[in-house]
Coordinates of C-alpha atoms and ligand atoms in Angstrom, one line a residue:
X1 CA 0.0 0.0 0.0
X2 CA 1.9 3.3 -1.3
X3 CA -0.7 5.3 0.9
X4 CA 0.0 5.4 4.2
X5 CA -3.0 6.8 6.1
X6 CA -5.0 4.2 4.1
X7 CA -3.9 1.7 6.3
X8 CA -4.9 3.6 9.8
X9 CA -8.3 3.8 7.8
X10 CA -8.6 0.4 7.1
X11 CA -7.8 0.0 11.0
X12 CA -10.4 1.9 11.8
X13 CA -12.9 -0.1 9.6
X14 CA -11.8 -2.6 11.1
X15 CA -12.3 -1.7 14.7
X16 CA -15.8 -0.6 14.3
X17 CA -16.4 -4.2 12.1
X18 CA -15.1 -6.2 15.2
X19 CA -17.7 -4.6 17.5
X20 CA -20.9 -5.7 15.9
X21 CA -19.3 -9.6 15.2
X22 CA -18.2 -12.3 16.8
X23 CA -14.3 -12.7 16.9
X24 CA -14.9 -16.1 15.1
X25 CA -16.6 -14.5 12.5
X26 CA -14.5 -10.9 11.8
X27 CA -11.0 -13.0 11.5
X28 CA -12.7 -15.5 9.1
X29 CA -13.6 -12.1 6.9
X30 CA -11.1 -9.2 7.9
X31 CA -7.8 -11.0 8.9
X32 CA -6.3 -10.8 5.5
X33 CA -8.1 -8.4 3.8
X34 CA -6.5 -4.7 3.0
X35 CA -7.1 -1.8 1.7
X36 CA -5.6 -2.2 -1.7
X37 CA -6.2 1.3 -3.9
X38 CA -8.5 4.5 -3.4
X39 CA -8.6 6.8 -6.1
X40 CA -11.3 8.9 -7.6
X41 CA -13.3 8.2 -5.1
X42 CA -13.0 4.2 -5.8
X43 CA -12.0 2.2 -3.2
X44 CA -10.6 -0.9 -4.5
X45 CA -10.1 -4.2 -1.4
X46 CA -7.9 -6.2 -1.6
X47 CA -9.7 -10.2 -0.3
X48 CA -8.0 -13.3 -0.4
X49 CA -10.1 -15.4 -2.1
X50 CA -13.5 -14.8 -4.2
X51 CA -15.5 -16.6 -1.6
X52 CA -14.3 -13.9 0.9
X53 CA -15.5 -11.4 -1.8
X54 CA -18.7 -12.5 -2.2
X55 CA -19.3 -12.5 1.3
X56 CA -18.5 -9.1 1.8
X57 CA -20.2 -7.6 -1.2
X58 CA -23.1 -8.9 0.5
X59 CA -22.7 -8.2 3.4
X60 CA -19.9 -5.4 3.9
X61 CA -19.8 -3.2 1.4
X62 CA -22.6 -0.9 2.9
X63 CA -21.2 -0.4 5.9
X64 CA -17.6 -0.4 4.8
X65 CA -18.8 2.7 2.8
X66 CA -20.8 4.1 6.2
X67 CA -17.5 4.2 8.5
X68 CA -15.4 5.0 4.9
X69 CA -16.9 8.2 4.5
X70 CA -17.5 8.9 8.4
X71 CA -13.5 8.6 9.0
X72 CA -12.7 10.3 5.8
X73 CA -15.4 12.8 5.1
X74 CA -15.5 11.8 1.4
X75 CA -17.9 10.0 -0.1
X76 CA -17.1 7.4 -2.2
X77 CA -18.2 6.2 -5.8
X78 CA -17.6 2.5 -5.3
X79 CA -15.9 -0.3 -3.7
X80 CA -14.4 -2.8 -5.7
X81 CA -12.8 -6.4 -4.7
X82 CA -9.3 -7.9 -6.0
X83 CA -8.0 -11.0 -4.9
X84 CA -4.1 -10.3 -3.6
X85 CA -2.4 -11.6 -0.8
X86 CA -1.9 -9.0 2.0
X87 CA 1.5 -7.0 1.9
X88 CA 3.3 -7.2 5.0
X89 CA 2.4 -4.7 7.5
X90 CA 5.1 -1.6 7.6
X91 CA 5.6 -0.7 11.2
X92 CA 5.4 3.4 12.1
X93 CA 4.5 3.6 8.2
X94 CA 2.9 7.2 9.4
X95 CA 5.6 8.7 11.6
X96 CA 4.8 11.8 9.2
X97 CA 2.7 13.7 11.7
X98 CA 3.7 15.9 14.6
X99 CA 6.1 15.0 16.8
X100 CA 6.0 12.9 19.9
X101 CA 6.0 15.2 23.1
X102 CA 6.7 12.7 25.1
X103 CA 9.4 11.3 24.1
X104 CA 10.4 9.8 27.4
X105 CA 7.9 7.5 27.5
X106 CA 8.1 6.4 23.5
X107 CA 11.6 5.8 24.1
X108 CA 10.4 3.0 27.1
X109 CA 8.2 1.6 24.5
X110 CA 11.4 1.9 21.8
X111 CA 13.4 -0.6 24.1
X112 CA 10.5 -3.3 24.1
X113 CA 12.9 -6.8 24.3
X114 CA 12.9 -8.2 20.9
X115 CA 10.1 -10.7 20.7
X116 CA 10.6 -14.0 19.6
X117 CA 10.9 -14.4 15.8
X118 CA 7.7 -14.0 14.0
X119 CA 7.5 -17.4 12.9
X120 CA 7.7 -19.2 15.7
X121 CA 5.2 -16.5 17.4
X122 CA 2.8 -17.3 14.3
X123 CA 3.1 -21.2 15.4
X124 CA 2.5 -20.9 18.9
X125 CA -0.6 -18.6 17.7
X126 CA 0.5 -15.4 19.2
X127 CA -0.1 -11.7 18.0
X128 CA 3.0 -9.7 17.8
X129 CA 0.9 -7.1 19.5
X130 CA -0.5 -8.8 22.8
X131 CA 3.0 -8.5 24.9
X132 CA 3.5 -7.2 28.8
X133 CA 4.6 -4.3 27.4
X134 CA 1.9 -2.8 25.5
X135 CA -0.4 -4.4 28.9
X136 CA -1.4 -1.4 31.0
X137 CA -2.0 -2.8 34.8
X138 CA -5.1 -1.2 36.6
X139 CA -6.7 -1.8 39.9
X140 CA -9.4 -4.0 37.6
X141 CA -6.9 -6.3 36.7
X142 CA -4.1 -6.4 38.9
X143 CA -4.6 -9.5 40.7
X144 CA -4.7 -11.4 37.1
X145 CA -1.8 -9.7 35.7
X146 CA -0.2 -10.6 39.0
X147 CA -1.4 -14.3 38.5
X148 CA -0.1 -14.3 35.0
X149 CA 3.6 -13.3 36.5
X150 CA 3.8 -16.1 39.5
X151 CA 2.7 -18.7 36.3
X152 CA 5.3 -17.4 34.3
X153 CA 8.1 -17.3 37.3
X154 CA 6.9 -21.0 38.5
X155 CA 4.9 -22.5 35.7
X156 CA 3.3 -25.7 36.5
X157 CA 3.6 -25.0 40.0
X158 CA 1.5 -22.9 42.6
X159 CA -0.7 -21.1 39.8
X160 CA -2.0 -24.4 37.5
X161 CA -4.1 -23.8 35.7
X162 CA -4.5 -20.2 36.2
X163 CA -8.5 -19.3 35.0
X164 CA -9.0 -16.2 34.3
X165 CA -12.4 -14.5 33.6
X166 CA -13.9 -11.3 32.9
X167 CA -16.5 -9.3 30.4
X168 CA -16.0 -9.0 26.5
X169 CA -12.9 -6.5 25.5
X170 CA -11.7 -6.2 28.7
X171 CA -7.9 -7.8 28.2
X172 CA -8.1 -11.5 28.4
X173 CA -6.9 -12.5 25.4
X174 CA -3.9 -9.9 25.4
X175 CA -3.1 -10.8 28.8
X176 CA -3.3 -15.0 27.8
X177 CA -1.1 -14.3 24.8
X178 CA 1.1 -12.4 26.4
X179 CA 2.0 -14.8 28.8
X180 CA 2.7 -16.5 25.6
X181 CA 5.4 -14.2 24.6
X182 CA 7.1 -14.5 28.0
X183 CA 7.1 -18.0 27.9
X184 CA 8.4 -17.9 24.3
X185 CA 11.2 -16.1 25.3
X186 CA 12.7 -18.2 27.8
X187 CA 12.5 -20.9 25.3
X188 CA 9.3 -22.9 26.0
X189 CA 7.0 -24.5 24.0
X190 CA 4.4 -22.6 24.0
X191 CA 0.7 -23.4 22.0
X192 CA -2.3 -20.8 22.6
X193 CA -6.0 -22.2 20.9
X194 CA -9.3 -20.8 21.1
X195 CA -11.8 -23.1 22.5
X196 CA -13.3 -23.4 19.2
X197 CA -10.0 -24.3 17.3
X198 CA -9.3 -26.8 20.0
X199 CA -12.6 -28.2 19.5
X200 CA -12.2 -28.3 15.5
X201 CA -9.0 -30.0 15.3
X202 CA -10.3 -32.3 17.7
X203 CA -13.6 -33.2 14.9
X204 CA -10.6 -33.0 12.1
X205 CA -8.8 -35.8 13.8
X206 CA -11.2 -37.7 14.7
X207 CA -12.5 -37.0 11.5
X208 CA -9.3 -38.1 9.6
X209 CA -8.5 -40.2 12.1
X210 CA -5.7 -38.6 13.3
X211 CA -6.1 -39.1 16.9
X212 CA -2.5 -39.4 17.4
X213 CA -1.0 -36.4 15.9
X214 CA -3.6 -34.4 17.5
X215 CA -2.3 -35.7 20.9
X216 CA 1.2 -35.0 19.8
X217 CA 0.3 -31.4 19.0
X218 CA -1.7 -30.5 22.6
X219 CA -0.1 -32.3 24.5
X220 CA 3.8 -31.7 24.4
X221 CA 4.2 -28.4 25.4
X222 CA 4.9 -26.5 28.4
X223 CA 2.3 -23.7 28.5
X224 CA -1.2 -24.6 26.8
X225 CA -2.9 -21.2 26.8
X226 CA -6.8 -22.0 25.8
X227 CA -8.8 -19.0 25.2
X228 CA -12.5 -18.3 25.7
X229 CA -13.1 -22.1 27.4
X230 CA -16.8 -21.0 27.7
X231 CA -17.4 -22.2 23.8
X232 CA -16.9 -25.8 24.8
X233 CA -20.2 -25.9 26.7
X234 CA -22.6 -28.6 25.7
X235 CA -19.6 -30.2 23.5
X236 CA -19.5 -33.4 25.1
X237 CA -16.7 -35.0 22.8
X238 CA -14.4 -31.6 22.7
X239 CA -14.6 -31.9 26.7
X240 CA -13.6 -35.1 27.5
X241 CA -10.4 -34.9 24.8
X242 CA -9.6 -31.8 27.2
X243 CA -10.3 -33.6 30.0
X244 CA -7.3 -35.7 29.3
X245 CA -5.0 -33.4 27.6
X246 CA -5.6 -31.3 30.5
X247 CA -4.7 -34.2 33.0
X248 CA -1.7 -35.3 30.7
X249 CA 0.1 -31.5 31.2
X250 CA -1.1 -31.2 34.5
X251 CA 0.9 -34.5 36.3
X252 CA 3.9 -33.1 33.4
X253 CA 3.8 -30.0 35.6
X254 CA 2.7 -28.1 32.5
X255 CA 1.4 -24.8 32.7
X256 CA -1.9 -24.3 31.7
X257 CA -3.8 -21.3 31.5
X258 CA -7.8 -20.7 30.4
X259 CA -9.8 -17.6 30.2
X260 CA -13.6 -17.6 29.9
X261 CA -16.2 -15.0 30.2
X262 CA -17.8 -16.5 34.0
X263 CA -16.5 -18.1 36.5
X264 CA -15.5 -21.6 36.9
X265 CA -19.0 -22.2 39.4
X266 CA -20.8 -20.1 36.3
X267 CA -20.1 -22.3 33.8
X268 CA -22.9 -24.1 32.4
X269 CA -22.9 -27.7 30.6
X270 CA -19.5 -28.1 31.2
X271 CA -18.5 -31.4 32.7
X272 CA -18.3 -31.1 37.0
X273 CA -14.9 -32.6 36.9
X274 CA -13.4 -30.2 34.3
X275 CA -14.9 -27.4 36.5
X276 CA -13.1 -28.9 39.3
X277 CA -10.4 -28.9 37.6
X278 CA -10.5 -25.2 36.9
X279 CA -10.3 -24.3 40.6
X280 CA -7.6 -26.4 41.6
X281 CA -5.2 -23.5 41.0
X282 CA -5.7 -19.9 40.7
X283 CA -9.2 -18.3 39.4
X284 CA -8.6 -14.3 38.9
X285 CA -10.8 -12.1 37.2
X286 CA -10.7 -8.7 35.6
X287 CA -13.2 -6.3 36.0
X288 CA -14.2 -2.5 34.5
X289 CA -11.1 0.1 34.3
X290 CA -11.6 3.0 36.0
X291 CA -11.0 6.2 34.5
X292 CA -7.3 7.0 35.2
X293 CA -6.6 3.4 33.9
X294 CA -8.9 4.2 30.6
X295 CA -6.5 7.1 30.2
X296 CA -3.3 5.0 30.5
X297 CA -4.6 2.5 28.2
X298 CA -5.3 5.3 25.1
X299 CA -1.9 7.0 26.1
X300 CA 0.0 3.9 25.6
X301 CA -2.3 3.3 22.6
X302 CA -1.0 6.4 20.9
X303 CA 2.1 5.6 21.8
X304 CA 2.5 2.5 19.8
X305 CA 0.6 3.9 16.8
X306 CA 2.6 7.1 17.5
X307 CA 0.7 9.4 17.5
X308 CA -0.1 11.6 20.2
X309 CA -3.4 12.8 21.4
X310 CA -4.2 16.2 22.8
X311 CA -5.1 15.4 26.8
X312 CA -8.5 16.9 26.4
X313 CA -9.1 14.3 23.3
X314 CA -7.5 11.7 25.3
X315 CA -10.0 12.2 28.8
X316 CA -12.9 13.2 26.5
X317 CA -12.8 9.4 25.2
X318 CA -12.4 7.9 28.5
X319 CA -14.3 9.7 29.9
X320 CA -17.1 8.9 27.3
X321 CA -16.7 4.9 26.8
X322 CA -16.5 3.3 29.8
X323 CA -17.1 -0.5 29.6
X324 CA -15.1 -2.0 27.2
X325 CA -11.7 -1.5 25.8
X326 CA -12.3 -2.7 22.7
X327 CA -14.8 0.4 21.9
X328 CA -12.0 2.6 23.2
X329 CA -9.1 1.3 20.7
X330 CA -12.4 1.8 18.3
X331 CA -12.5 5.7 18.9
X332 CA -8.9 6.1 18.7
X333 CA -8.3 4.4 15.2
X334 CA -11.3 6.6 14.0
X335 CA -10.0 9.5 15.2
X336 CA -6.2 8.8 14.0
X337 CA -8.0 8.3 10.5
X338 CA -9.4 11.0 10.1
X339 CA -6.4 12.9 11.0
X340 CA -4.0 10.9 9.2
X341 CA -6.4 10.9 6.1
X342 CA -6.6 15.2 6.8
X343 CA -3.2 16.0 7.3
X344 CA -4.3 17.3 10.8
X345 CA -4.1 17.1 14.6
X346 CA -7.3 16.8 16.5
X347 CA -8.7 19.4 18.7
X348 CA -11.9 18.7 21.3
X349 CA -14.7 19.9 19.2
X350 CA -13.1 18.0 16.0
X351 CA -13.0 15.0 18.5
X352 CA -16.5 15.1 19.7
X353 CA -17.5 15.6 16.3
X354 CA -15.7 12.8 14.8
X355 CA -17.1 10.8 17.3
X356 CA -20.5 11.9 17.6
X357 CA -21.8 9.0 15.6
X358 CA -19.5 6.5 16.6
X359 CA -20.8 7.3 20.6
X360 CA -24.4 6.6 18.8
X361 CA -24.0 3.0 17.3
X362 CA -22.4 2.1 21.0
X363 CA -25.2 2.9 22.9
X364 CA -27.1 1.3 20.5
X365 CA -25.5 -2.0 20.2
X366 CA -25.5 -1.6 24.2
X367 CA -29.2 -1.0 24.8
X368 CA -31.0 -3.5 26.2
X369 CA -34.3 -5.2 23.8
X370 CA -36.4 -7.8 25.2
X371 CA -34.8 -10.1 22.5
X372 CA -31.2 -9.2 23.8
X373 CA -32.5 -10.0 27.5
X374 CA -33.9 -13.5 26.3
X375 CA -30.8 -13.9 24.4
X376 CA -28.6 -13.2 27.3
X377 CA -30.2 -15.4 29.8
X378 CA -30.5 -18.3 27.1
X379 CA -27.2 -18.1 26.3
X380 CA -25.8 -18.2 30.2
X381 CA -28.1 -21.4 30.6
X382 CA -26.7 -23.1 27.9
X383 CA -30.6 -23.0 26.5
X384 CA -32.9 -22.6 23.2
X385 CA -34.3 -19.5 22.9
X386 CA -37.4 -21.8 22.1
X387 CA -36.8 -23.5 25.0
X388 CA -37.5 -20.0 27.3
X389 CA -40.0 -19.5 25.6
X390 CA -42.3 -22.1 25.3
X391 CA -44.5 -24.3 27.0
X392 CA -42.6 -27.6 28.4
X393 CA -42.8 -27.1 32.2
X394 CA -39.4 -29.2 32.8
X395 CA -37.9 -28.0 36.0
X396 CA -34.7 -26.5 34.9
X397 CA -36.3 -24.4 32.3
X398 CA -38.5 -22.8 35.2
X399 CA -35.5 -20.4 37.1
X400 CA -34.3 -19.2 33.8
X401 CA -38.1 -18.3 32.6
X402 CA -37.9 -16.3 36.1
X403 CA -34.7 -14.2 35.6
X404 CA -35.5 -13.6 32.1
X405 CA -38.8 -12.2 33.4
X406 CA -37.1 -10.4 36.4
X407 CA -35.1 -9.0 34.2
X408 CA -37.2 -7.5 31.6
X409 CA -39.3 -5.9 34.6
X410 CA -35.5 -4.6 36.1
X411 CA -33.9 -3.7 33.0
X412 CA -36.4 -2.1 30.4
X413 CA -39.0 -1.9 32.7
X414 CA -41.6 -4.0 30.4
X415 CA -45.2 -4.4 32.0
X416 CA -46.2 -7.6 33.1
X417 CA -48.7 -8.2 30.3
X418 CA -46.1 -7.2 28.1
X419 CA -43.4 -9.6 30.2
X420 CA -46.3 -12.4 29.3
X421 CA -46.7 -11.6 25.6
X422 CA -42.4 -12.2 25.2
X423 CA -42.3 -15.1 27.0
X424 CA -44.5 -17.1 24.4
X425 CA -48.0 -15.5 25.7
X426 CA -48.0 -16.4 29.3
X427 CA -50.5 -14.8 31.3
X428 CA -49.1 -11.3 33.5
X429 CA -50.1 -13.1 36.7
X430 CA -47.2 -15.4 35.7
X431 CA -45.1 -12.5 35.1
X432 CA -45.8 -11.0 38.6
X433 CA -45.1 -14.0 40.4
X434 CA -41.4 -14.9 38.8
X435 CA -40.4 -11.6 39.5
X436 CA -41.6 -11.6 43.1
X437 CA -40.2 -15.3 43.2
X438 CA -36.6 -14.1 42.2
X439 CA -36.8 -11.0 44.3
X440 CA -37.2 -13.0 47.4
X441 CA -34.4 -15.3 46.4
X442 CA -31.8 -12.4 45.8
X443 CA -32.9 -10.8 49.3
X444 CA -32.3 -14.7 50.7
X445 CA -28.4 -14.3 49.1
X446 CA -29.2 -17.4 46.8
X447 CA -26.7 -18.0 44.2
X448 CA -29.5 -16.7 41.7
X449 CA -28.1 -13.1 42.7
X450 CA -24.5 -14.0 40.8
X451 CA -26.4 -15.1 37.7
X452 CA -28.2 -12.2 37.5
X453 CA -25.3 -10.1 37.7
X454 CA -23.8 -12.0 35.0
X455 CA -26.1 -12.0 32.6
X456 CA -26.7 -8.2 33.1
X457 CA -23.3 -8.1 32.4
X458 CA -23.0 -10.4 28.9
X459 CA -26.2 -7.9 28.1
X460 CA -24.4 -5.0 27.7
X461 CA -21.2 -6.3 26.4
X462 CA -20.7 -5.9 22.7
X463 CA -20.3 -8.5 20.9
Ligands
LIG501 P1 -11.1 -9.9 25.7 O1 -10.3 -11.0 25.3 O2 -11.3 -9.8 27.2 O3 -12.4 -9.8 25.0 P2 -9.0 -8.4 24.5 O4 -7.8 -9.0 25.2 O5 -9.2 -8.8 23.1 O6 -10.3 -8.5 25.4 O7 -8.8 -6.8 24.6 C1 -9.5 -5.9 23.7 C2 -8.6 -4.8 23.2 O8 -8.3 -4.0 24.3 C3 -7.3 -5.3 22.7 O9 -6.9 -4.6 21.6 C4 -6.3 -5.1 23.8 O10 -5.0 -4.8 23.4 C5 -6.9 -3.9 24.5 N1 -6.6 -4.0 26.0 C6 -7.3 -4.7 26.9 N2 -6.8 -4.5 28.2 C7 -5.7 -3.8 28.0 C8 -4.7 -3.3 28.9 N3 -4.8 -3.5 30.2 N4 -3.7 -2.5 28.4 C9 -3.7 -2.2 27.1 N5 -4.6 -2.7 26.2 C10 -5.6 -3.4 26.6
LIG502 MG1 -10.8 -12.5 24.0

């Protein structure tokens, strides 16, 4: 790409993509995909492959055109689709800009410890950009960073497995690879998987069967870092195969280390011996960043994109997006495209009109619906929407019919005829009761209470 800022535009396509998909879903479509040519008002993509084109000319090219022309201010003609494999990324490509002021502080960033080569990083699954380093440590995430160091100083010891759990974009998976990096450093084998990769080379194999080389993958290494663990729910097959891979590193005195958006006792259709197995060590979790740490975290940002903010820019964000530091990283790269695309530095009231919009689609994707609520509590149960809904009366379906109600009353404030017609045309009485019911249970300090509070929680994350 001979056009620099195109690239911080693509980024911040890319960051506003990521927040209304799944993670599974935006590296399938955007991981090597690239802004390949803009001119005349053309914007040419590059994909890797035509079924990757298809899929976003169905599907993306509105909205790449929406945030194109948001971050830009130009409108644009048409987007067109080549197939090319993506360039290598140039580091500091846009160093063109005003100077660093604080150049203290870049140099620290300057004298990061080489990383590991980039292939090996690529086969242990790591992200060049997930290190300590660039890891800003909070009061909402202390304890887990803290964890992650006593693994890293004794793994296989004290800390094994290390579970680690928290909200959506809140630093688990930079945290989990970055223990990676660490361990890759001192030479040790290192391997990090989602869940959901772990559970398709497991099919594969069995699949192919190539039981054998899948065993010889997982389990000979000294650090197995599995992310999002709470995707192997109701996977009966996947479970067991980590049941023993787990119990094979574990005697080794293997590190292992799991993140997953609930705690271990949360976890739903997950096998009680595998949960048993998650407490035997360390469970930490990370929680919201409070302001001052929101502020660190889009310094540091800017830092490592170099290219500094204004202060009033930097504490109007933070100050502004508060639950997820995903959305905050979003903000940035929207604002450092416009700039970068402008030739200009940012003042407050270009800020806050830059991001006017953006503030918009947040709340938005934030707001609570009743289908969101049903969604939520569905989900945490490990349950059919259909299954809420309707009319079986089998006992474990009756507390999550309760919350779900409780929570529509709490959350949107629905009427109880209204709580009846969403929950497959059940009568208001029925409505009035659950939320009595579950009212008394939180006052009694049942467990019920941490469920709620969880699925609050997953309603409001983005996804
Ligand atoms: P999660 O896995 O919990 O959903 P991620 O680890 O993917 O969240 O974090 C989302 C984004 O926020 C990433 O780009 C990550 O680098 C950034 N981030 C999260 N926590 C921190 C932190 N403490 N310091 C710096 N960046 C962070
Ligand atoms: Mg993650």
């Amino acid at each position: 790409m001979d056009h620099p800022p195109l690239e911080q535009i693509w980024q911040a396509i890319l960051s506003e993509a990521e927040l209304n998909m799944s993670k599974a879903n935006f590296t399938t479509w955007f991981k090597n995909s690239f802004i390949f040519d803009y001119q005349n008002d053309i914007l040419t993509i590059g994909v890797p492959n035509a079924f990757t084109q298809a899929w976003f000319e169905n599907k993306f090219s509105k909205d790449i055109t929406q945030i194109f022309c948001k971050v830009t201010g130009n409108k644009l003609k048409e987007i067109k689709y080549v197939i090319k494999t993506k360039p290598k990324e140039t580091q500091n490509a846009y160093n063109f800009l005003a100077p660093d002021p604080n150049e203290q502080k870049k140099d620290k960033i300057n004298k990061i410890k080489p990383t590991k080569d980039e292939s090996l990083c690529l086969a242990a699954g790591l992200n060049a950009k997930y290190t300590f380093e660039t890891f800003i440590v909070g009061k909402h995430n202390e304890l887990a960073h803290a964890a992650c160091w006593a693994a890293i100083r004794q793994p296989g010891e004290t800390y094994n497995p290390l579970f680690i759990y928290g909200g959506v974009g809140l630093g688990k998976t930079h945290l989990l690879q970055a223990i990676g990096h660490e361990m890759l450093r001192s030479n040790k084998k290192v391997l990090y998987v989602t869940s959901e990769k772990f559970t398709n080379d497991y099919v594969d194999a069995v699949y192919h069967g190539q039981g054998n080389t899948f065993k010889s993958v997982y389990r000979n290494v000294d650090l197995l870092l599995v992310d999002d663990i709470q995707f192997m729910a109701g996977k009966d097959g996947t479970q067991q195969e980590f049941f023993y891979t787990f119990d094979q590193l574990h005697r080794a005195n293997k590190q292992i280390v799991i993140t997953s958006d609930r705690s271990p006792r949360n976890m739903k259709a997950v096998e009680a011996r595998l949960i048993t197995r998650f407490e035997w060590g360390m469970v930490a979790d990370i929680g919201q960043p409070d302001l001052e740490t929101r502020i660190a975290i889009l310094n540091s940002k800017c830092q490592q994109k170099n290219f500094p903010l204004d202060p009033s820019v930097i504490q109007y964000i933070a100050t502004n997006i508060n639950n997820n530091i995903r959305e905050l990283e979003g903000a940035l790269n929207r604002i450092i495209g416009f700039c970068q695309f402008h030739n200009c530095q940012p003042d407050l009231s270009i800020t806050k009109q830059i991001l006017k919009d953006f503030f918009i689609a947040i709340q938005a994707n934030n707001l609570s619906t009743p289908q969101k609520i049903l969604e939520a509590v569905a989900n945490f149960y490990n349950l059919n929407l259909s299954e809420i809904t309707g009319s079986s009366r089998k006992k474990e379906l009756v507390i999550p019919r309760q919350i779900a109600m409780y929570l529509l009353r709490t959350k949107i404030n629905a009427s109880f005829p209204a709580i009846g017609q969403e929950l497959g045309g059940r009568d208001h009485t029925t409505a009035m009761h659950a939320c009595t019911k579950i009212e008394q249970e939180i006052r009694n300090g049942s467990k019920i209470r941490q469920d709620i509070e969880q699925i609050a929680q997953s309603i409001t994350s983005v996804y």
